[in-house]
């Protein structure tokens, strides 16, 4: 009787362990599938964004050459805008399935695809730096996907509450606020218009954006799966933070595009944004917790290769030439000129009387 009882107890423990192991294996397989879904959505979203940018660029070029209606009256331009919105929606959804430290670097897919599409669609020149940069970016993307954290977190309102009051995030937020105030003082009061200052402001805001976007996307994903999270106030707090940080981020990014060339803004902004997103994922969501040292090293190597690839692709991109009208003043009576082309808007004499003064003196 005692032997039977001991055997029954042993079998009961064995069955429990087997069921627990099977449950863990099923959860691990489900987590890995969710992780892959996030990667696929992010890649497709960035690919749609690259198509959208090229469509809008093509519309601008065509409308400037024809000199007819404004670009926003063209149906093709609105198709590009719709694709842009769909791609951004895909990126938003991807944060609910995969770690933020992986989704952000996958933005290099948009740069690679845009360079390839522009060659076929806009007839731009394929350079050796484009090929090398694309190869480096693809290799970096492979390392990112392979060695990034594969665990998928359940983003619930209680988890967000716990992350917000953690000492790591409070210290991180304090440092970010202090640094943002210093940079804003230099930019606004001291009139320091350096590209690093402006894009650091964008990156600090992007860090908050990534945290809030992942929180909102994750809680929506949990709600869709049956665990309702939209009844908690923290969800709406994160929505407000997401909208506000996105608005100010776009504002500073547009100012950087006005002050500097796109070939400078694109690679530097990609590096700063990716670094801030990875740091936000590490500090707030603790995505690197328990990750092996080799995985961390290879993940950082993948980021470095992606940064270098984007820099090579974006560096000195050839500009698409548009036909601009010029004013021929060679036939004006009593006036002499050495150039029949209207001065560039960026020249020092554009819109001033300097050119007319020189011509008047030469004629007299």
Coordinates of C-alpha atoms in Angstrom, one line a residue:
X1 CA 0.0 0.0 0.0
X2 CA 2.8 2.4 0.9
X3 CA 4.7 1.5 -2.4
X4 CA 1.5 2.2 -4.4
X5 CA 1.0 5.6 -2.6
X6 CA 4.6 6.5 -3.3
X7 CA 4.3 5.5 -7.0
X8 CA 1.1 7.5 -7.3
X9 CA 2.7 10.6 -5.7
X10 CA 5.7 10.3 -8.0
X11 CA 3.5 9.9 -11.1
X12 CA 1.4 12.9 -10.0
X13 CA 4.6 15.1 -9.6
X14 CA 5.9 13.9 -12.9
X15 CA 2.6 14.8 -14.7
X16 CA 2.6 18.2 -13.1
X17 CA 6.2 18.8 -14.3
X18 CA 5.4 17.6 -17.8
X19 CA 2.3 19.8 -18.0
X20 CA 4.3 22.8 -16.7
X21 CA 7.1 22.2 -19.2
X22 CA 4.6 21.8 -22.1
X23 CA 2.8 25.0 -21.0
X24 CA 6.2 26.9 -21.0
X25 CA 7.1 25.5 -24.4
X26 CA 3.7 26.6 -25.8
X27 CA 4.1 30.1 -24.3
X28 CA 7.6 30.3 -25.7
X29 CA 6.4 29.3 -29.2
X30 CA 3.6 31.8 -29.0
X31 CA 6.0 34.5 -27.9
X32 CA 8.3 33.8 -30.8
X33 CA 5.4 33.9 -33.3
X34 CA 4.3 37.2 -31.8
X35 CA 7.9 38.5 -32.1
X36 CA 8.0 37.5 -35.8
X37 CA 4.7 39.2 -36.5
X38 CA 6.1 42.4 -35.1
X39 CA 9.1 42.2 -37.3
X40 CA 7.1 41.5 -40.4
X41 CA 4.7 44.4 -39.7
X42 CA 7.6 46.8 -39.1
X43 CA 9.4 45.8 -42.3
X44 CA 6.2 46.2 -44.3
X45 CA 5.3 49.5 -42.7
X46 CA 8.8 50.9 -43.5
X47 CA 8.6 49.6 -47.0
X48 CA 5.2 51.4 -47.5
X49 CA 6.8 54.6 -46.1
X50 CA 9.6 54.5 -48.7
X51 CA 7.1 54.0 -51.5
X52 CA 5.0 56.9 -50.2
X53 CA 8.1 59.2 -50.1
X54 CA 9.0 58.4 -53.6
X55 CA 5.4 58.9 -54.9
X56 CA 5.2 62.3 -53.2
X57 CA 8.6 63.3 -54.5
X58 CA 7.6 62.2 -58.0
X59 CA 4.5 64.3 -57.7
X60 CA 6.4 67.4 -56.7
X61 CA 8.8 67.0 -59.6
X62 CA 6.1 66.5 -62.1
X63 CA 4.0 69.4 -60.9
X64 CA 7.0 71.7 -60.9
X65 CA 8.0 70.7 -64.4
X66 CA 4.4 71.3 -65.7
X67 CA 3.9 74.4 -63.7
X68 CA 0.2 73.7 -63.5
X69 CA -2.0 73.0 -60.4
X70 CA -0.6 72.7 -56.9
X71 CA 0.7 69.3 -55.8
X72 CA -2.2 68.7 -53.3
X73 CA -4.7 68.7 -56.1
X74 CA -3.1 65.6 -57.6
X75 CA -4.6 62.2 -56.8
X76 CA -1.2 60.5 -56.9
X77 CA 0.0 62.7 -54.1
X78 CA -2.9 61.7 -51.9
X79 CA -2.2 58.1 -52.7
X80 CA 1.3 58.7 -51.3
X81 CA -0.1 60.3 -48.2
X82 CA -2.4 57.4 -47.6
X83 CA 0.5 54.9 -48.0
X84 CA 2.5 57.0 -45.5
X85 CA -0.4 56.8 -43.0
X86 CA -0.7 53.1 -43.5
X87 CA 3.0 52.6 -43.0
X88 CA 3.1 54.6 -39.8
X89 CA 0.1 52.7 -38.6
X90 CA 2.1 49.5 -39.2
X91 CA 5.0 50.8 -37.2
X92 CA 2.6 51.7 -34.4
X93 CA 1.1 48.2 -34.4
X94 CA 4.6 46.6 -34.5
X95 CA 5.5 48.1 -31.1
X96 CA 2.7 46.0 -29.5
X97 CA 4.3 42.8 -30.7
X98 CA 8.0 43.2 -30.6
X99 CA 10.6 45.1 -28.4
X100 CA 11.0 48.8 -29.0
X101 CA 14.8 48.3 -29.2
X102 CA 14.2 46.2 -32.3
X103 CA 11.4 48.1 -34.1
X104 CA 13.3 51.4 -34.0
X105 CA 16.5 50.2 -35.8
X106 CA 14.3 48.5 -38.5
X107 CA 13.7 52.0 -39.8
X108 CA 16.8 51.5 -41.9
X109 CA 14.6 49.3 -44.2
X110 CA 12.8 52.5 -45.3
X111 CA 16.1 54.1 -46.3
X112 CA 17.3 51.0 -48.2
X113 CA 14.0 50.6 -50.0
X114 CA 13.8 54.3 -50.8
X115 CA 17.3 54.3 -52.4
X116 CA 16.3 51.3 -54.6
X117 CA 12.9 52.6 -55.6
X118 CA 14.3 56.1 -56.4
X119 CA 16.6 54.5 -59.0
X120 CA 13.8 52.7 -60.8
X121 CA 11.0 55.2 -60.2
X122 CA 12.8 58.6 -60.3
X123 CA 15.7 57.6 -62.6
X124 CA 18.3 58.5 -60.0
X125 CA 21.8 57.3 -60.3
X126 CA 22.9 54.2 -58.5
X127 CA 26.2 54.9 -56.8
X128 CA 28.8 52.6 -55.4
X129 CA 28.1 54.0 -51.9
X130 CA 24.4 53.0 -52.3
X131 CA 25.4 49.4 -52.9
X132 CA 27.9 49.3 -50.1
X133 CA 25.5 51.1 -47.7
X134 CA 22.7 48.8 -48.6
X135 CA 24.8 45.7 -48.0
X136 CA 25.9 47.0 -44.6
X137 CA 22.4 48.0 -43.6
X138 CA 21.0 44.5 -44.6
X139 CA 23.8 42.8 -42.7
X140 CA 23.0 45.0 -39.7
X141 CA 19.3 44.3 -39.9
X142 CA 20.1 40.5 -39.9
X143 CA 22.1 40.9 -36.8
X144 CA 19.4 43.0 -35.1
X145 CA 16.7 40.5 -35.8
X146 CA 18.9 37.5 -34.8
X147 CA 20.3 38.8 -31.5
X148 CA 17.6 41.2 -30.3
X149 CA 15.6 40.2 -27.2
X150 CA 13.1 37.6 -28.3
X151 CA 10.8 37.9 -25.3
X152 CA 7.4 39.5 -25.8
X153 CA 6.0 41.4 -22.8
X154 CA 2.4 41.7 -21.9
X155 CA 1.9 45.5 -21.7
X156 CA -0.9 46.0 -19.2
X157 CA -1.9 49.1 -17.3
X158 CA -0.5 47.6 -14.0
X159 CA 2.8 46.9 -15.8
X160 CA 3.0 50.5 -17.1
X161 CA 2.2 51.8 -13.5
X162 CA 5.1 49.7 -12.2
X163 CA 7.5 50.9 -14.9
X164 CA 6.6 54.6 -14.4
X165 CA 7.4 54.6 -10.7
X166 CA 10.6 52.5 -11.0
X167 CA 13.7 54.3 -9.8
X168 CA 15.6 53.6 -13.1
X169 CA 13.0 55.5 -15.1
X170 CA 12.7 58.4 -12.6
X171 CA 16.4 59.0 -12.8
X172 CA 16.4 58.6 -16.6
X173 CA 13.4 61.0 -16.9
X174 CA 15.2 63.6 -14.7
X175 CA 18.3 63.5 -16.8
X176 CA 16.3 63.8 -20.0
X177 CA 14.3 66.8 -18.7
X178 CA 17.5 68.6 -17.5
X179 CA 19.3 67.9 -20.8
X180 CA 16.2 69.0 -22.8
X181 CA 16.0 72.3 -20.9
X182 CA 19.7 73.0 -21.4
X183 CA 19.4 72.3 -25.1
X184 CA 16.2 74.4 -25.5
X185 CA 17.9 77.3 -23.7
X186 CA 20.9 77.1 -26.1
X187 CA 18.6 76.9 -29.1
X188 CA 16.1 79.6 -28.1
X189 CA 18.0 82.0 -26.0
X190 CA 21.6 81.6 -27.2
X191 CA 20.5 81.1 -30.8
X192 CA 22.8 78.0 -31.2
X193 CA 21.5 76.6 -34.5
X194 CA 23.8 73.6 -34.7
X195 CA 22.5 70.4 -36.2
X196 CA 23.4 68.3 -33.2
X197 CA 21.5 70.6 -30.8
X198 CA 18.3 70.5 -32.9
X199 CA 18.4 66.8 -33.5
X200 CA 19.2 66.0 -29.9
X201 CA 16.0 67.8 -29.0
X202 CA 14.2 65.6 -31.5
X203 CA 15.8 62.5 -30.1
X204 CA 14.9 63.3 -26.5
X205 CA 11.3 63.8 -27.5
X206 CA 11.5 60.6 -29.6
X207 CA 12.5 58.7 -26.5
X208 CA 9.3 59.7 -24.7
X209 CA 7.3 59.0 -27.9
X210 CA 8.6 55.4 -28.2
X211 CA 7.7 54.7 -24.5
X212 CA 4.2 56.1 -24.9
X213 CA 3.6 54.5 -28.4
X214 CA 4.6 51.0 -27.1
X215 CA 2.4 51.5 -24.0
X216 CA -0.6 52.5 -26.1
X217 CA -0.1 49.9 -28.8
X218 CA 0.6 47.2 -26.2
X219 CA -2.5 48.0 -24.2
X220 CA -4.6 48.0 -27.3
X221 CA -3.2 44.6 -28.3
X222 CA -4.0 43.2 -24.9
X223 CA -7.6 44.6 -25.2
X224 CA -8.1 43.0 -28.6
X225 CA -6.9 39.6 -27.1
X226 CA -9.6 39.9 -24.4
X227 CA -7.8 41.5 -21.5
X228 CA -9.4 45.0 -21.5
X229 CA -7.0 47.8 -20.7
X230 CA -8.8 50.8 -22.1
X231 CA -10.7 51.4 -18.8
X232 CA -7.6 52.5 -16.9
X233 CA -6.6 56.2 -16.8
X234 CA -3.0 55.4 -17.6
X235 CA -4.0 54.5 -21.1
X236 CA -5.3 58.0 -21.8
X237 CA -2.4 59.6 -20.1
X238 CA -0.1 57.7 -22.5
X239 CA -2.2 58.8 -25.4
X240 CA -1.8 62.4 -24.5
X241 CA 1.9 62.0 -24.0
X242 CA 2.2 60.3 -27.3
X243 CA 0.3 63.0 -29.2
X244 CA 2.2 65.9 -27.5
X245 CA 5.6 64.4 -27.9
X246 CA 5.0 63.6 -31.6
X247 CA 3.8 67.1 -32.3
X248 CA 6.8 68.8 -30.8
X249 CA 9.1 66.2 -32.4
X250 CA 7.7 67.0 -35.8
X251 CA 8.1 70.7 -35.1
X252 CA 11.8 70.5 -34.3
X253 CA 12.4 68.0 -37.1
X254 CA 10.9 70.4 -39.6
X255 CA 13.0 73.2 -38.3
X256 CA 16.1 71.1 -38.8
X257 CA 15.0 70.4 -42.4
X258 CA 14.8 74.2 -43.0
X259 CA 18.2 74.9 -41.5
X260 CA 20.2 72.0 -42.9
X261 CA 20.4 69.7 -45.9
X262 CA 18.4 66.4 -45.9
X263 CA 21.7 64.5 -46.5
X264 CA 22.8 65.7 -43.1
X265 CA 19.5 65.4 -41.3
X266 CA 18.5 61.9 -42.4
X267 CA 21.5 59.9 -41.1
X268 CA 22.1 61.9 -37.9
X269 CA 18.4 61.8 -37.0
X270 CA 18.3 58.0 -37.7
X271 CA 21.3 57.5 -35.4
X272 CA 19.9 59.7 -32.6
X273 CA 16.4 58.4 -32.8
X274 CA 17.5 54.7 -32.8
X275 CA 19.9 55.2 -29.9
X276 CA 17.2 57.0 -27.8
X277 CA 14.6 54.3 -28.6
X278 CA 16.9 51.5 -27.6
X279 CA 17.8 53.3 -24.4
X280 CA 14.2 53.9 -23.6
X281 CA 13.4 50.2 -24.2
X282 CA 16.3 49.2 -21.9
X283 CA 15.5 51.6 -19.1
X284 CA 11.7 51.7 -19.1
X285 CA 10.7 48.2 -20.4
X286 CA 13.9 46.4 -19.2
X287 CA 14.1 44.6 -22.6
X288 CA 17.7 43.6 -22.2
X289 CA 17.1 42.0 -18.8
X290 CA 18.6 38.5 -18.8
X291 CA 20.1 38.8 -22.3
X292 CA 23.4 37.2 -22.8
X293 CA 26.5 39.4 -23.2
X294 CA 27.2 37.9 -26.7
X295 CA 23.7 38.8 -27.8
X296 CA 24.1 42.4 -26.6
X297 CA 27.5 42.8 -28.3
X298 CA 26.2 41.4 -31.6
X299 CA 23.0 43.6 -31.4
X300 CA 25.2 46.7 -31.0
X301 CA 27.3 45.6 -33.9
X302 CA 24.1 45.3 -36.0
X303 CA 23.1 48.9 -34.9
X304 CA 26.6 50.1 -35.9
X305 CA 26.4 48.5 -39.4
X306 CA 22.9 49.9 -39.9
X307 CA 24.1 53.4 -38.9
X308 CA 27.0 53.2 -41.3
X309 CA 24.8 51.9 -44.1
X310 CA 22.3 54.7 -43.7
X311 CA 25.1 57.3 -43.7
X312 CA 26.5 55.9 -46.9
X313 CA 23.1 55.8 -48.6
X314 CA 22.1 59.3 -47.5
X315 CA 25.4 61.0 -48.0
X316 CA 25.5 63.4 -51.0
X317 CA 22.3 62.1 -52.5
X318 CA 21.9 63.4 -56.1
X319 CA 19.1 66.0 -56.3
X320 CA 16.3 65.5 -58.8
X321 CA 16.5 68.5 -61.1
X322 CA 13.4 70.3 -61.9
X323 CA 12.8 72.8 -64.8
X324 CA 12.7 76.2 -63.3
X325 CA 11.6 79.2 -65.4
X326 CA 14.2 82.0 -65.9
X327 CA 13.8 85.6 -66.8
X328 CA 15.7 86.8 -69.9
X329 CA 16.5 90.5 -69.4
X330 CA 19.0 90.7 -72.2
X331 CA 16.6 92.6 -74.5
X332 CA 15.7 95.4 -72.0
X333 CA 16.7 98.7 -73.6
X334 CA 19.5 100.7 -72.0
X335 CA 20.5 97.8 -69.7
X336 CA 23.5 95.5 -69.9
X337 CA 23.9 92.2 -68.0
X338 CA 26.4 89.4 -68.0
X339 CA 23.9 86.7 -66.9
X340 CA 20.5 86.1 -68.3
X341 CA 19.4 83.7 -65.6
X342 CA 17.4 85.0 -62.6
X343 CA 19.6 84.8 -59.4
X344 CA 19.1 81.9 -57.1
X345 CA 16.8 82.4 -54.1
X346 CA 19.7 81.4 -51.8
X347 CA 22.1 84.0 -53.2
X348 CA 23.0 87.2 -51.4
X349 CA 21.7 89.5 -54.1
X350 CA 18.3 87.8 -54.5
X351 CA 15.4 90.2 -53.7
X352 CA 17.8 93.1 -53.1
X353 CA 19.0 96.1 -55.1
X354 CA 22.6 95.0 -55.2
X355 CA 22.4 93.5 -58.6
X356 CA 20.5 96.5 -60.1
X357 CA 23.0 98.9 -58.5
X358 CA 26.0 97.2 -60.1
X359 CA 24.3 97.1 -63.5
X360 CA 23.4 100.9 -63.3
X361 CA 26.9 101.8 -62.5
X362 CA 28.3 99.8 -65.4
X363 CA 25.9 101.3 -67.8
X364 CA 26.8 104.9 -66.7

